[in-house]
Tab-separated table of C-alpha atoms in Angstrom:
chain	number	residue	atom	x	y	z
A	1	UNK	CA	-26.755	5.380	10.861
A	2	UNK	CA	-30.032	5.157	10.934
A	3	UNK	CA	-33.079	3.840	8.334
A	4	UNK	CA	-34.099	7.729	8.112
A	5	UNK	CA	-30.711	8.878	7.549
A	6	UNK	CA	-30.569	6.390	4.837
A	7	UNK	CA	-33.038	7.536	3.222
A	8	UNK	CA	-32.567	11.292	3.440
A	9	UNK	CA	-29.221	10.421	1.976
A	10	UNK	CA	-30.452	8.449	-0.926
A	11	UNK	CA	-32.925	11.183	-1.764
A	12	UNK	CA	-30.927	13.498	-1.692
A	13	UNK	CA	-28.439	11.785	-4.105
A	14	UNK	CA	-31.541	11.137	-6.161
A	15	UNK	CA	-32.279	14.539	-6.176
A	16	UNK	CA	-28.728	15.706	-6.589
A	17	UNK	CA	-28.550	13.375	-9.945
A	18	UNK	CA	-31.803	14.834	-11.713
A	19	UNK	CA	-32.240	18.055	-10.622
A	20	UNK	CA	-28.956	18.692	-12.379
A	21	UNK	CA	-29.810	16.808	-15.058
A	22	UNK	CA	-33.273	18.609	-15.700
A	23	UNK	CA	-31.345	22.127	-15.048
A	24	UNK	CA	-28.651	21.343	-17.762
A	25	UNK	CA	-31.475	20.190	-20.107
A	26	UNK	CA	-34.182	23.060	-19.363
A	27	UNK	CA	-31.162	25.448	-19.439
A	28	UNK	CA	-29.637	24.244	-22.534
A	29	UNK	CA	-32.756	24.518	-24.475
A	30	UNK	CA	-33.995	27.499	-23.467
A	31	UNK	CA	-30.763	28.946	-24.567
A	32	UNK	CA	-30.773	27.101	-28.111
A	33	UNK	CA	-34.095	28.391	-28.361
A	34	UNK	CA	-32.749	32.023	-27.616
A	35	UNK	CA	-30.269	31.664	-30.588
A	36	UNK	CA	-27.416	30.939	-29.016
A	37	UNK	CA	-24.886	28.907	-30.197
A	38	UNK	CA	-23.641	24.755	-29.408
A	39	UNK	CA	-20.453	26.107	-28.677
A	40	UNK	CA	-21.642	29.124	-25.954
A	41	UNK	CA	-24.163	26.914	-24.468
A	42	UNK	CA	-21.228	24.193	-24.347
A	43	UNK	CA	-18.441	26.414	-22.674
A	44	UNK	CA	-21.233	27.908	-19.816
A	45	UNK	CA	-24.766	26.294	-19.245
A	46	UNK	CA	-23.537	22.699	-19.570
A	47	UNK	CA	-20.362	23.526	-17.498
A	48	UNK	CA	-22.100	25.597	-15.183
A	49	UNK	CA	-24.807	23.348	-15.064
A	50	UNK	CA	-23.153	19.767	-13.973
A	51	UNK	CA	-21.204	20.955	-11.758
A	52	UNK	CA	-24.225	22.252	-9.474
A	53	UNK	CA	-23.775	19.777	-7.245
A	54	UNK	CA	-20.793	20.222	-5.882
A	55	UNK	CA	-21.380	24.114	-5.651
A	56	UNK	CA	-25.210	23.721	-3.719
A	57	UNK	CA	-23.707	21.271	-1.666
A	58	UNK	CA	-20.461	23.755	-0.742
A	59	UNK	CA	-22.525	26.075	-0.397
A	60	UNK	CA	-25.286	24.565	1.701
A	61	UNK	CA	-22.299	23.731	3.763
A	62	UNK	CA	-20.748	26.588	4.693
A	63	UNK	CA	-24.017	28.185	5.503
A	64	UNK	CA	-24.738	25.617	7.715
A	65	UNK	CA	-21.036	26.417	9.477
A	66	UNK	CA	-19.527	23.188	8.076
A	67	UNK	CA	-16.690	24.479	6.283
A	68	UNK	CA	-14.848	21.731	6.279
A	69	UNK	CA	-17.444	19.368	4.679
A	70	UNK	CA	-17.481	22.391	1.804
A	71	UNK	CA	-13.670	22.159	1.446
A	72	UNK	CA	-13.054	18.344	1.575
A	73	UNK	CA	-16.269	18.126	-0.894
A	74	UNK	CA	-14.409	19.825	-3.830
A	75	UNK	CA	-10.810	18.273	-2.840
A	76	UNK	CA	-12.960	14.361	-2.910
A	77	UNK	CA	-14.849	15.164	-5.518
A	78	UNK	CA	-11.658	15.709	-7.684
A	79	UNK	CA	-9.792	13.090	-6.805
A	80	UNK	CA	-12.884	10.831	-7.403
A	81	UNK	CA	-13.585	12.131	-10.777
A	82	UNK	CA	-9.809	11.634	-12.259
A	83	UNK	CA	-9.612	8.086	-9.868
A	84	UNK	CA	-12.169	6.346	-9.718
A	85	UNK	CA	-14.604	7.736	-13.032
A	86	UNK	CA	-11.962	7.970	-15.201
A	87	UNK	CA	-9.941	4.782	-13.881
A	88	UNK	CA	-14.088	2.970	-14.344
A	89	UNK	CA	-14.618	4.016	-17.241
A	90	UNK	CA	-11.122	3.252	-19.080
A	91	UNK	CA	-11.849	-0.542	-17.518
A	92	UNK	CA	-14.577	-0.408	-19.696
A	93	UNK	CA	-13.572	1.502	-22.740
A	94	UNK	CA	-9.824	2.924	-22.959
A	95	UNK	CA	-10.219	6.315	-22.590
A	96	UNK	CA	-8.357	8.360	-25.332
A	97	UNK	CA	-7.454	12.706	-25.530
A	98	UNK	CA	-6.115	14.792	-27.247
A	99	UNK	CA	-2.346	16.131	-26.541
A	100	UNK	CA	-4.260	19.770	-25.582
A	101	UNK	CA	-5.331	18.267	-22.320
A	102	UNK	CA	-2.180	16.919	-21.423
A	103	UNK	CA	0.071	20.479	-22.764
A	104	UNK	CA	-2.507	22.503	-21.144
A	105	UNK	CA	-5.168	21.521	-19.491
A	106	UNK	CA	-3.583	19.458	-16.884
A	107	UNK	CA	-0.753	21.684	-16.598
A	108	UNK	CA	-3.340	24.347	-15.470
A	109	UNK	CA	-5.719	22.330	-13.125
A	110	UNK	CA	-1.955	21.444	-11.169
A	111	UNK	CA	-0.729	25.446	-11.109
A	112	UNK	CA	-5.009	26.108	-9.462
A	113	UNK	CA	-4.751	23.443	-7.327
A	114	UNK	CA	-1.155	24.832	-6.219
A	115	UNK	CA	-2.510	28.220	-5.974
A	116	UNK	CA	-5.516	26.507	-3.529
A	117	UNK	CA	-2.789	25.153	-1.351
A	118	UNK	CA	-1.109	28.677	-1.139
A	119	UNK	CA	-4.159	30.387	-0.142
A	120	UNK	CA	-4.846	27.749	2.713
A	121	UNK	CA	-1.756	27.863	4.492
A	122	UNK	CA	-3.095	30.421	6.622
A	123	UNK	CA	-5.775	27.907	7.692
A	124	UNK	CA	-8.451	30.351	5.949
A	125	UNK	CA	-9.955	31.261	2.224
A	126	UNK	CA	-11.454	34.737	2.964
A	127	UNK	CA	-13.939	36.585	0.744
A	128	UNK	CA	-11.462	38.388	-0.742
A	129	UNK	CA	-9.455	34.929	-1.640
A	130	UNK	CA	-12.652	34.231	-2.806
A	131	UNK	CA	-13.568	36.795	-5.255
A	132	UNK	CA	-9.825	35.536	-7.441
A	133	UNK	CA	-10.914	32.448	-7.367
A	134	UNK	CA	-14.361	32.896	-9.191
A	135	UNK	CA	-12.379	35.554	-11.424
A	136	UNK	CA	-10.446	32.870	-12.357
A	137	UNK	CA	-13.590	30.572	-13.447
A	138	UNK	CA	-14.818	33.523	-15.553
A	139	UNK	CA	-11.333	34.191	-16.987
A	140	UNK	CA	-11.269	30.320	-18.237
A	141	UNK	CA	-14.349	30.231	-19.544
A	142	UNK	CA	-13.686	33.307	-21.823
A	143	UNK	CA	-10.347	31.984	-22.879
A	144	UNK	CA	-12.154	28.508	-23.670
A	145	UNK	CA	-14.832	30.861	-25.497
A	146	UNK	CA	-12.036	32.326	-27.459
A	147	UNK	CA	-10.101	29.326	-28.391
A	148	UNK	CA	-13.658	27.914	-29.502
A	149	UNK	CA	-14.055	30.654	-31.691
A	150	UNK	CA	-10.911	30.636	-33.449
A	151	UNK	CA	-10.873	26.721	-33.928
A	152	UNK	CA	-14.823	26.735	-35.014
A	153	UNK	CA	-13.510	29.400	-37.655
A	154	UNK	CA	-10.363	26.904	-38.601
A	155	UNK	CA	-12.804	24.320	-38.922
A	156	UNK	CA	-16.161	25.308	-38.959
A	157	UNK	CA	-18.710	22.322	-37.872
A	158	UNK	CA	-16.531	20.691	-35.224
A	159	UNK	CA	-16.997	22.964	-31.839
A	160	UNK	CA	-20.074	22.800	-32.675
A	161	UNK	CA	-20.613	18.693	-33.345
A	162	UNK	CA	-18.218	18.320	-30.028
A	163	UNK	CA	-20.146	19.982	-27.403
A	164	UNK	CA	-22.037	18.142	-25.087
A	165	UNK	CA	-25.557	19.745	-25.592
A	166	UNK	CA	-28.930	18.165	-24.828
A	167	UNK	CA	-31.482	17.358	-27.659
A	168	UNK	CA	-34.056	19.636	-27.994
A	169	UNK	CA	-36.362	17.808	-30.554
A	170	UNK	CA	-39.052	17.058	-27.877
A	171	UNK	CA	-42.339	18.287	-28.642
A	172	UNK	CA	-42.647	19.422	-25.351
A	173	UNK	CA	-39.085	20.499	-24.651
A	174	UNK	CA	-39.700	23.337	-27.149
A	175	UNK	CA	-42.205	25.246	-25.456
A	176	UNK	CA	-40.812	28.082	-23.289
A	177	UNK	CA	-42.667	27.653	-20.369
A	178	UNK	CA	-41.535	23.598	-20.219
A	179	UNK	CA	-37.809	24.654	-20.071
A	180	UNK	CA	-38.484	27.126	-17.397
A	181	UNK	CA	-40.275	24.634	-15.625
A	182	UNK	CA	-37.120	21.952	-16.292
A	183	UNK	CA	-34.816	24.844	-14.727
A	184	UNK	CA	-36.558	25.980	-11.990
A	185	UNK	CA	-37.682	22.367	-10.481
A	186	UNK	CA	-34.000	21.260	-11.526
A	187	UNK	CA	-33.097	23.896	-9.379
A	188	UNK	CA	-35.297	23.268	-6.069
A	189	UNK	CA	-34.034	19.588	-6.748
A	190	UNK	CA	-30.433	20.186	-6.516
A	191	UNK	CA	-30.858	22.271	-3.697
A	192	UNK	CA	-33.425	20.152	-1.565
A	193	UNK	CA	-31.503	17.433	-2.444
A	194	UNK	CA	-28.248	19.084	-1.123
A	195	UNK	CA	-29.352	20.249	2.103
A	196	UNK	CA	-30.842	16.411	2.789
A	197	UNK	CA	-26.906	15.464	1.756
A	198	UNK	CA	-25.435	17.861	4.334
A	199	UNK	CA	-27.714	16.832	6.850
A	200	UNK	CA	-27.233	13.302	6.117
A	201	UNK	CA	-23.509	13.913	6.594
A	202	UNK	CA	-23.488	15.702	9.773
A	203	UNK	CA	-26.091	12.671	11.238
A	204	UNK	CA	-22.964	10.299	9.717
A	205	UNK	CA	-20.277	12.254	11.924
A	206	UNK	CA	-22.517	11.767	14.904
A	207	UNK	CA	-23.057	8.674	14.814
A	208	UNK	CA	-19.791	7.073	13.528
A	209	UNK	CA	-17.828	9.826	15.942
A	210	UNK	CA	-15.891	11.090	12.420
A	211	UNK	CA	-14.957	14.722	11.684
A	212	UNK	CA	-16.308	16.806	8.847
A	213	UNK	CA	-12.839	16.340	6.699
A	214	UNK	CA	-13.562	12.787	6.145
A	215	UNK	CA	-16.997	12.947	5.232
A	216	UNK	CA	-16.792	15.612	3.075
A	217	UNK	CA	-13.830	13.836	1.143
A	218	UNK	CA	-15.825	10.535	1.015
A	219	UNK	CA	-19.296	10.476	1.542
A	220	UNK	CA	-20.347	13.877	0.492
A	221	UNK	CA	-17.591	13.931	-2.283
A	222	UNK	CA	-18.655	10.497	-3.609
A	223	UNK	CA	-22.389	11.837	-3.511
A	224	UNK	CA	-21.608	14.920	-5.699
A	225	UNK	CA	-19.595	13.168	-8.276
A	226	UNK	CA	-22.387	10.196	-9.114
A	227	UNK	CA	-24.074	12.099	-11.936
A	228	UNK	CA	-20.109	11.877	-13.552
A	229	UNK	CA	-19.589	8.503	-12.781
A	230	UNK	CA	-22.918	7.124	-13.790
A	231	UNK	CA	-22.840	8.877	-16.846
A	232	UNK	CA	-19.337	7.837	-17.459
A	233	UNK	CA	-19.724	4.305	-17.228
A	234	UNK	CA	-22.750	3.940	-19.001
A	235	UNK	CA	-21.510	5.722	-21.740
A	236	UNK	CA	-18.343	3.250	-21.259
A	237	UNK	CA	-20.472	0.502	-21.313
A	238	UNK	CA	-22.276	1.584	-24.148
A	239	UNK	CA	-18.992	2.310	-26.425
A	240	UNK	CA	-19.929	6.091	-26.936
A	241	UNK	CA	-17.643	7.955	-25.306
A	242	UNK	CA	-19.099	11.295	-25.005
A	243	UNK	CA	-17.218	11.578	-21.872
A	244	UNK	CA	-13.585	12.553	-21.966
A	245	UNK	CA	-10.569	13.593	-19.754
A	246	UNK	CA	-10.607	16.692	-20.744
A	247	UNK	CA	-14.579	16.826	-19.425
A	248	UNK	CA	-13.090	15.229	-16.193
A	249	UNK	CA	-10.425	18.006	-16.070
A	250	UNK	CA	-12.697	20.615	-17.058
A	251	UNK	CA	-15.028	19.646	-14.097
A	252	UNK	CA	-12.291	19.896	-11.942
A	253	UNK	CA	-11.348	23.190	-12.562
A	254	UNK	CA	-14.720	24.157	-12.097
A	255	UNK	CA	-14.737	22.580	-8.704
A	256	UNK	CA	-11.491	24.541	-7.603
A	257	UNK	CA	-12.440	27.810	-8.863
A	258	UNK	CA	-16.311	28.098	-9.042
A	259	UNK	CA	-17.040	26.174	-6.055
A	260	UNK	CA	-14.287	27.368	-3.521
A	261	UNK	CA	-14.924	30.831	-5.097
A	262	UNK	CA	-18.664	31.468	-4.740
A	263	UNK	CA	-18.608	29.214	-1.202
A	264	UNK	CA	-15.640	31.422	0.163
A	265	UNK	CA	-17.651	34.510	-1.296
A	266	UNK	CA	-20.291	33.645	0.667
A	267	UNK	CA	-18.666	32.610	4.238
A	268	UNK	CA	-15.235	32.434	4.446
A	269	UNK	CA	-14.117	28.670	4.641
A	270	UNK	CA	-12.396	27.947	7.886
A	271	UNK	CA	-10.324	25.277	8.109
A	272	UNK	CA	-10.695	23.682	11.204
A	273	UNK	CA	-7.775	22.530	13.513
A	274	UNK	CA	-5.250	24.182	11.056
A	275	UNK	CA	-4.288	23.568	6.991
A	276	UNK	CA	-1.544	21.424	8.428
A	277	UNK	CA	-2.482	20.449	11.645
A	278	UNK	CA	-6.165	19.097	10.561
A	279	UNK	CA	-3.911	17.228	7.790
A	280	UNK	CA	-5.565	18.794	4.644
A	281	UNK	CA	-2.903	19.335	3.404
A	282	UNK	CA	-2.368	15.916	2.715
A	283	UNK	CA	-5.501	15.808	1.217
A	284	UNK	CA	-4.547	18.667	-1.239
A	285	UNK	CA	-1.199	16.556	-2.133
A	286	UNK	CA	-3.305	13.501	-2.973
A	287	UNK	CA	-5.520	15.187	-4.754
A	288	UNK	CA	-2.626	17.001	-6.850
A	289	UNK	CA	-0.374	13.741	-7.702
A	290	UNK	CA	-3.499	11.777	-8.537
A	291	UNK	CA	-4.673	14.911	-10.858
A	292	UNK	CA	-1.262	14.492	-12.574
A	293	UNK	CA	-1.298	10.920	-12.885
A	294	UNK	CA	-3.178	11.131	-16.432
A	295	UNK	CA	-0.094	13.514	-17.250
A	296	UNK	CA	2.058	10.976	-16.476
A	297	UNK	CA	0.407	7.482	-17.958
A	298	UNK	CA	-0.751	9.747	-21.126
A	299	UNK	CA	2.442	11.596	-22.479
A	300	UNK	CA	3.160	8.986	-24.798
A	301	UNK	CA	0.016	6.866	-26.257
A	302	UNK	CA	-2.630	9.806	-25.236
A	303	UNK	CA	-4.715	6.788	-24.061
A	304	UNK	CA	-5.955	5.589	-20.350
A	305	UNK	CA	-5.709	1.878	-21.093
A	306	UNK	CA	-7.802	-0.822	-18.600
A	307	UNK	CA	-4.500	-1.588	-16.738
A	308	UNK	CA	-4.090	1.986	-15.981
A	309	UNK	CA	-7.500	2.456	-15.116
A	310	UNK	CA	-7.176	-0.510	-12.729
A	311	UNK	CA	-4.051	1.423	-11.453
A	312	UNK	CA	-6.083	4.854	-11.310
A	313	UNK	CA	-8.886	2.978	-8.909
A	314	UNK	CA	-6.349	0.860	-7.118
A	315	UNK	CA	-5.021	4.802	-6.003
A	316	UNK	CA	-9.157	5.845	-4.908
A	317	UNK	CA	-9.094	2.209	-2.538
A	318	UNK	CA	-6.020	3.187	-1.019
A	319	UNK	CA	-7.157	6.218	-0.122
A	320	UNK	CA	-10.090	5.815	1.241
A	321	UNK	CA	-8.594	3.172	2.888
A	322	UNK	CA	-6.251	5.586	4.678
A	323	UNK	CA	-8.879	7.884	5.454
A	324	UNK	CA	-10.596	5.235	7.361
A	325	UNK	CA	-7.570	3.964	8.706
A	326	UNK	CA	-6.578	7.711	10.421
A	327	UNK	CA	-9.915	8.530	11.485
């Protein structure tokens, strides 16, 4: 790998990290100014928004004919956002929920990611494939919407102090024309800064004679999940835990139905060599024990404590370990 690659890869990480940054901000705003609510803004421009990443860089992808870098993107990113952010950031601060995530939301990231594995089997997610999954993203966010709405009425003040929302007190951030500008060079930065990721990739298969499965499940997948880890352990580090698993979860569900929707809308994802033969499906069994692993070290104490976040990292190491090993 050379100095240029380096580079290109580091900007476009760069980019990756503040373009989404300044599109969640600029969005969020914008639609605070607009009169919409914490909650809405919550529930679809903030979710939307951080997980642009992943979906530019899927997308970007499969354009590019790189399917597989698209597919093992959203498979690595989620098993680095429950592994290794969550395990970091409980090492820093034990990482508490609420039993919700563990009766529901877990449960339902488990039956997606099962319904993923089903379409695959016939080593391709068409168009059509595609157009359930992104259903599925809008169904969620309008059942979140509506569970929002009922609890904000049971409680009035807490959706509302709970979701994740940029400030807007600014001077400039309140001008109209600023938080178009903040969305539409968040934009070009996610998306420059995507297609120097892919490229970066590919120049990594080249030269280190890997296939696109591993570095979309490591390097690319590790690239798109740095705004969540950074922000994660500072936070962590900083004992204000506005990060959560049921953020980490929420992302991930994102990732499986936004992402392999809108990508497979796009181009159909082919899976190269064969679900089973290319030995994604592995992959997709990693990433579904390690998604239920919270389930599992949660279901009493509702709390991730530093030895099981040491655990939850341990499982990332061997991993990539293995992935490294077999290519």
């Amino acid at each position: 790998m050379t100095i240029s690659h380096l580079i290109a890869f580091t900007a476009g990480l760069l980019l990756l990290y503040y373009g989404a940054g300044w599109l969640v901000r600029g969005a969020s705003t914008l639609a605070r100014s607009l009169g919409l609510s914490p909650m809405v803004i919550g529930l679809t421009v903030v979710a939307f928004g951080t997980s642009a990443p992943e979906l530019v860089v899927s997308l970007v992808s499969a354009v590019k004919g790189k399917s597989m870098i698209a597919l093992g993107n959203v498979v690595g990113s989620n098993i680095c956002n429950i592994a290794l952010v969550l395990g970091l950031t409980a090492v820093f601060q034990p990482v508490k929920t609420s039993r919700i995530v563990i009766t529901r939301d877990i449960p339902l990231m488990l039956a997606i990611s099962a319904y993923l594995l089903l379409l695959s089997f016939n080593s391709v997610i068409g168009r059509i494939e595609g157009v359930t999954l992104f259903g599925g993203i809008l169904a969620y966010t309008w059942f979140n919407y509506k569970v929002a709405v009922r609890v904000s009425r049971a409680m009035p003040g807490l959706v509302g102090e709970a979701a994740i929302v940029p400030p807007t007190n600014a001077g400039l951030m309140q001008k109209t024309w600023m938080q178009c500008l903040m969305i539409v060079g968040g934009t070009a930065g996610v998306v420059v800064g995507a297609d120097l990721l892919v490229d970066a990739a590919v120049s990594v298969m080249s030269v280190l004679g890997v296939n696109e499965k591993f570095v979309g499940l490591t390097v690319v997948a590790f690239g798109t999940s740095v705004p969540e880890l950074a922000t994660s352990v500072v936070a962590a580090m900083k004992k204000e835990m506005d990060i959560s698993l049921g953020n980490l979860v929420g992302s991930n569900v994102f990732n499986l139905l936004s992402v392999v929707g809108a990508t497979a809308m796009v181009r159909p994802i082919a899976i190269a060599g064969g679900f089973v033969g290319s030995g994604l499906v592995v992959d997709y069994l990693v990433m579904m024990t390690i998604s239920a692993l919270p389930w599992v070290m949660m279901r009493g104490d509702l709390t991730i404590s530093r030895r099981k976040g040491l655990i939850l990292i341990g499982c990332y190491v061997a991993y990539v370990i293995f992935l490294i090993f077999k290519s």
